[in-house]
Amino acid sequence: MGEGNSDSRGDVAGGKSGNGDDRTKATKKSHDEDEGDRSTGSTGQGSAQTTSQVGNSSGSAGNGSAQTASQVGNSSGSAGNGSAQTASQVGNSSGSAGNGSAQTASQVGNSSGSAGKGSAQT
């Protein structure tokens, strides 16, 4: 038992292993993983304005999300005020709820469970 303690102290003094080295490596890995995870689930006010979304957009929530944009593909669970205004949605839109969802837009495909004020006007 005594030899184990003397060896571990010697390693720390020599700089071969220590808590400081392990902490810096752990923080670098966590930052890299956070950057990858932040790309999914875009939330916020005015997100994706005047842009075109091509593909599956799952869980996109926020005020004014995807304004004046064309969504091509499946958009599941898109909720928010003024979502997809003056835009054309081509594909399946399941569970899209919110005030003024898909106003002045053409929906081509199956729209299941679309609830909200002024949904699919004109």
PDB file of C-alpha atoms in Angstrom:
ATOM      1  CA  MET A   1       0.000   0.000   0.000  1.00  0.00           C
ATOM      2  CA  GLY A   2       2.840   2.382   0.831  1.00  0.00           C
ATOM      3  CA  GLU A   3       4.547   1.775  -2.487  1.00  0.00           C
ATOM      4  CA  GLY A   4       1.380   2.603  -4.398  1.00  0.00           C
ATOM      5  CA  ASN A   5       1.101   5.982  -2.755  1.00  0.00           C
ATOM      6  CA  SER A   6       4.735   6.886  -3.386  1.00  0.00           C
ATOM      7  CA  ASP A   7       4.450   5.929  -7.074  1.00  0.00           C
ATOM      8  CA  SER A   8       1.296   7.957  -7.670  1.00  0.00           C
ATOM      9  CA  ARG A   9       2.833  11.026  -6.075  1.00  0.00           C
ATOM     10  CA  GLY A  10       5.909  10.668  -8.224  1.00  0.00           C
ATOM     11  CA  ASP A  11       3.821  10.512 -11.405  1.00  0.00           C
ATOM     12  CA  VAL A  12       1.936  13.657 -10.516  1.00  0.00           C
ATOM     13  CA  ALA A  13       5.134  15.505  -9.738  1.00  0.00           C
ATOM     14  CA  GLY A  14       6.692  14.360 -12.979  1.00  0.00           C
ATOM     15  CA  GLY A  15       3.697  15.571 -14.947  1.00  0.00           C
ATOM     16  CA  LYS A  16       2.914  12.200 -16.532  1.00  0.00           C
ATOM     17  CA  SER A  17      -0.638  12.118 -15.214  1.00  0.00           C
ATOM     18  CA  GLY A  18      -2.765  14.546 -13.286  1.00  0.00           C
ATOM     19  CA  ASN A  19      -6.202  15.975 -12.841  1.00  0.00           C
ATOM     20  CA  GLY A  20      -5.351  19.046 -14.890  1.00  0.00           C
ATOM     21  CA  ASP A  21      -4.569  17.035 -18.045  1.00  0.00           C
ATOM     22  CA  ASP A  22      -7.702  14.950 -17.736  1.00  0.00           C
ATOM     23  CA  ARG A  23      -9.885  18.006 -17.251  1.00  0.00           C
ATOM     24  CA  THR A  24      -8.640  19.759 -20.355  1.00  0.00           C
ATOM     25  CA  LYS A  25      -9.239  16.670 -22.471  1.00  0.00           C
ATOM     26  CA  ALA A  26     -12.743  16.259 -21.067  1.00  0.00           C
ATOM     27  CA  THR A  27     -13.669  19.875 -21.779  1.00  0.00           C
ATOM     28  CA  LYS A  28     -12.475  19.644 -25.387  1.00  0.00           C
ATOM     29  CA  LYS A  29     -14.564  16.542 -26.005  1.00  0.00           C
ATOM     30  CA  SER A  30     -17.653  18.091 -24.445  1.00  0.00           C
ATOM     31  CA  HIS A  31     -17.327  21.215 -26.609  1.00  0.00           C
ATOM     32  CA  ASP A  32     -17.040  19.159 -29.781  1.00  0.00           C
ATOM     33  CA  GLU A  33     -20.104  17.102 -28.892  1.00  0.00           C
ATOM     34  CA  ASP A  34     -22.150  20.194 -27.994  1.00  0.00           C
ATOM     35  CA  GLU A  35     -21.468  21.768 -31.389  1.00  0.00           C
ATOM     36  CA  GLY A  36     -22.780  18.671 -33.132  1.00  0.00           C
ATOM     37  CA  ASP A  37     -25.882  18.477 -30.959  1.00  0.00           C
ATOM     38  CA  ARG A  38     -26.754  22.150 -31.361  1.00  0.00           C
ATOM     39  CA  SER A  39     -27.301  21.724 -35.093  1.00  0.00           C
ATOM     40  CA  THR A  40     -30.446  19.642 -34.472  1.00  0.00           C
ATOM     41  CA  GLY A  41     -33.685  21.106 -33.166  1.00  0.00           C
ATOM     42  CA  SER A  42     -33.407  24.704 -34.358  1.00  0.00           C
ATOM     43  CA  THR A  43     -35.386  26.890 -31.945  1.00  0.00           C
ATOM     44  CA  GLY A  44     -35.570  30.631 -31.575  1.00  0.00           C
ATOM     45  CA  GLN A  45     -37.344  33.729 -32.783  1.00  0.00           C
ATOM     46  CA  GLY A  46     -37.130  34.442 -36.475  1.00  0.00           C
ATOM     47  CA  SER A  47     -35.296  31.224 -37.234  1.00  0.00           C
ATOM     48  CA  ALA A  48     -34.787  30.299 -40.903  1.00  0.00           C
ATOM     49  CA  GLN A  49     -36.177  33.474 -42.431  1.00  0.00           C
ATOM     50  CA  THR A  50     -36.180  33.810 -46.213  1.00  0.00           C
ATOM     51  CA  THR A  51     -34.531  30.414 -46.606  1.00  0.00           C
ATOM     52  CA  SER A  52     -35.438  27.163 -48.288  1.00  0.00           C
ATOM     53  CA  GLN A  53     -35.604  24.002 -46.202  1.00  0.00           C
ATOM     54  CA  VAL A  54     -35.234  20.813 -48.228  1.00  0.00           C
ATOM     55  CA  GLY A  55     -35.624  17.578 -46.289  1.00  0.00           C
ATOM     56  CA  ASN A  56     -37.019  16.526 -42.953  1.00  0.00           C
ATOM     57  CA  SER A  57     -37.350  19.240 -40.325  1.00  0.00           C
ATOM     58  CA  SER A  58     -38.396  17.680 -37.033  1.00  0.00           C
ATOM     59  CA  GLY A  59     -39.195  19.715 -33.943  1.00  0.00           C
ATOM     60  CA  SER A  60     -38.606  23.181 -35.393  1.00  0.00           C
ATOM     61  CA  ALA A  61     -40.328  25.577 -32.980  1.00  0.00           C
ATOM     62  CA  GLY A  62     -40.153  29.333 -32.597  1.00  0.00           C
ATOM     63  CA  ASN A  63     -41.862  32.588 -33.464  1.00  0.00           C
ATOM     64  CA  GLY A  64     -41.791  33.393 -37.159  1.00  0.00           C
ATOM     65  CA  SER A  65     -40.056  30.160 -38.100  1.00  0.00           C
ATOM     66  CA  ALA A  66     -39.507  29.586 -41.832  1.00  0.00           C
ATOM     67  CA  GLN A  67     -41.057  32.807 -43.072  1.00  0.00           C
ATOM     68  CA  THR A  68     -41.198  33.395 -46.828  1.00  0.00           C
ATOM     69  CA  ALA A  69     -39.534  30.038 -47.381  1.00  0.00           C
ATOM     70  CA  SER A  70     -40.316  26.850 -49.244  1.00  0.00           C
ATOM     71  CA  GLN A  71     -40.383  23.631 -47.252  1.00  0.00           C
ATOM     72  CA  VAL A  72     -39.966  20.490 -49.342  1.00  0.00           C
ATOM     73  CA  GLY A  73     -40.278  17.238 -47.420  1.00  0.00           C
ATOM     74  CA  ASN A  74     -41.756  16.038 -44.169  1.00  0.00           C
ATOM     75  CA  SER A  75     -42.152  18.604 -41.402  1.00  0.00           C
ATOM     76  CA  SER A  76     -43.218  16.859 -38.206  1.00  0.00           C
ATOM     77  CA  GLY A  77     -44.071  18.749 -35.042  1.00  0.00           C
ATOM     78  CA  SER A  78     -43.462  22.256 -36.375  1.00  0.00           C
ATOM     79  CA  ALA A  79     -45.172  24.587 -33.896  1.00  0.00           C
ATOM     80  CA  GLY A  80     -44.969  28.324 -33.422  1.00  0.00           C
ATOM     81  CA  ASN A  81     -46.619  31.623 -34.236  1.00  0.00           C
ATOM     82  CA  GLY A  82     -46.566  32.495 -37.922  1.00  0.00           C
ATOM     83  CA  SER A  83     -44.884  29.273 -38.974  1.00  0.00           C
ATOM     84  CA  ALA A  84     -44.339  28.887 -42.731  1.00  0.00           C
ATOM     85  CA  GLN A  85     -45.939  32.149 -43.810  1.00  0.00           C
ATOM     86  CA  THR A  86     -46.146  32.927 -47.536  1.00  0.00           C
ATOM     87  CA  ALA A  87     -44.455  29.627 -48.278  1.00  0.00           C
ATOM     88  CA  SER A  88     -45.231  26.489 -50.222  1.00  0.00           C
ATOM     89  CA  GLN A  89     -45.190  23.220 -48.315  1.00  0.00           C
ATOM     90  CA  VAL A  90     -44.764  20.151 -50.494  1.00  0.00           C
ATOM     91  CA  GLY A  91     -45.034  16.853 -48.641  1.00  0.00           C
ATOM     92  CA  ASN A  92     -46.499  15.554 -45.426  1.00  0.00           C
ATOM     93  CA  SER A  93     -46.964  18.033 -42.584  1.00  0.00           C
ATOM     94  CA  SER A  94     -48.035  16.169 -39.462  1.00  0.00           C
ATOM     95  CA  GLY A  95     -48.936  17.942 -36.239  1.00  0.00           C
ATOM     96  CA  SER A  96     -48.263  21.483 -37.429  1.00  0.00           C
ATOM     97  CA  ALA A  97     -49.988  23.748 -34.899  1.00  0.00           C
ATOM     98  CA  GLY A  98     -49.767  27.468 -34.326  1.00  0.00           C
ATOM     99  CA  ASN A  99     -51.380  30.798 -35.074  1.00  0.00           C
ATOM    100  CA  GLY A 100     -51.336  31.716 -38.749  1.00  0.00           C
ATOM    101  CA  SER A 101     -49.688  28.487 -39.857  1.00  0.00           C
ATOM    102  CA  ALA A 102     -49.159  28.207 -43.623  1.00  0.00           C
ATOM    103  CA  GLN A 103     -50.919  31.417 -44.604  1.00  0.00           C
ATOM    104  CA  THR A 104     -51.137  32.376 -48.284  1.00  0.00           C
ATOM    105  CA  ALA A 105     -49.416  29.122 -49.165  1.00  0.00           C
ATOM    106  CA  SER A 106     -50.175  26.038 -51.202  1.00  0.00           C
ATOM    107  CA  GLN A 107     -50.039  22.713 -49.407  1.00  0.00           C
ATOM    108  CA  VAL A 108     -49.513  19.728 -51.690  1.00  0.00           C
ATOM    109  CA  GLY A 109     -49.760  16.376 -49.931  1.00  0.00           C
ATOM    110  CA  ASN A 110     -51.212  14.975 -46.754  1.00  0.00           C
ATOM    111  CA  SER A 111     -51.717  17.402 -43.879  1.00  0.00           C
ATOM    112  CA  SER A 112     -52.739  15.446 -40.786  1.00  0.00           C
ATOM    113  CA  GLY A 113     -53.569  17.155 -37.509  1.00  0.00           C
ATOM    114  CA  SER A 114     -52.967  20.718 -38.662  1.00  0.00           C
ATOM    115  CA  ALA A 115     -54.670  22.879 -36.046  1.00  0.00           C
ATOM    116  CA  GLY A 116     -54.469  26.585 -35.418  1.00  0.00           C
ATOM    117  CA  LYS A 117     -56.008  29.929 -36.258  1.00  0.00           C
ATOM    118  CA  GLY A 118     -55.985  30.752 -39.941  1.00  0.00           C
ATOM    119  CA  SER A 119     -54.400  27.487 -41.026  1.00  0.00           C
ATOM    120  CA  ALA A 120     -53.976  27.105 -44.800  1.00  0.00           C
ATOM    121  CA  GLN A 121     -55.696  30.311 -45.833  1.00  0.00           C
ATOM    122  CA  THR A 122     -55.924  31.230 -49.555  1.00  0.00           C
TER     123      THR A 122
END
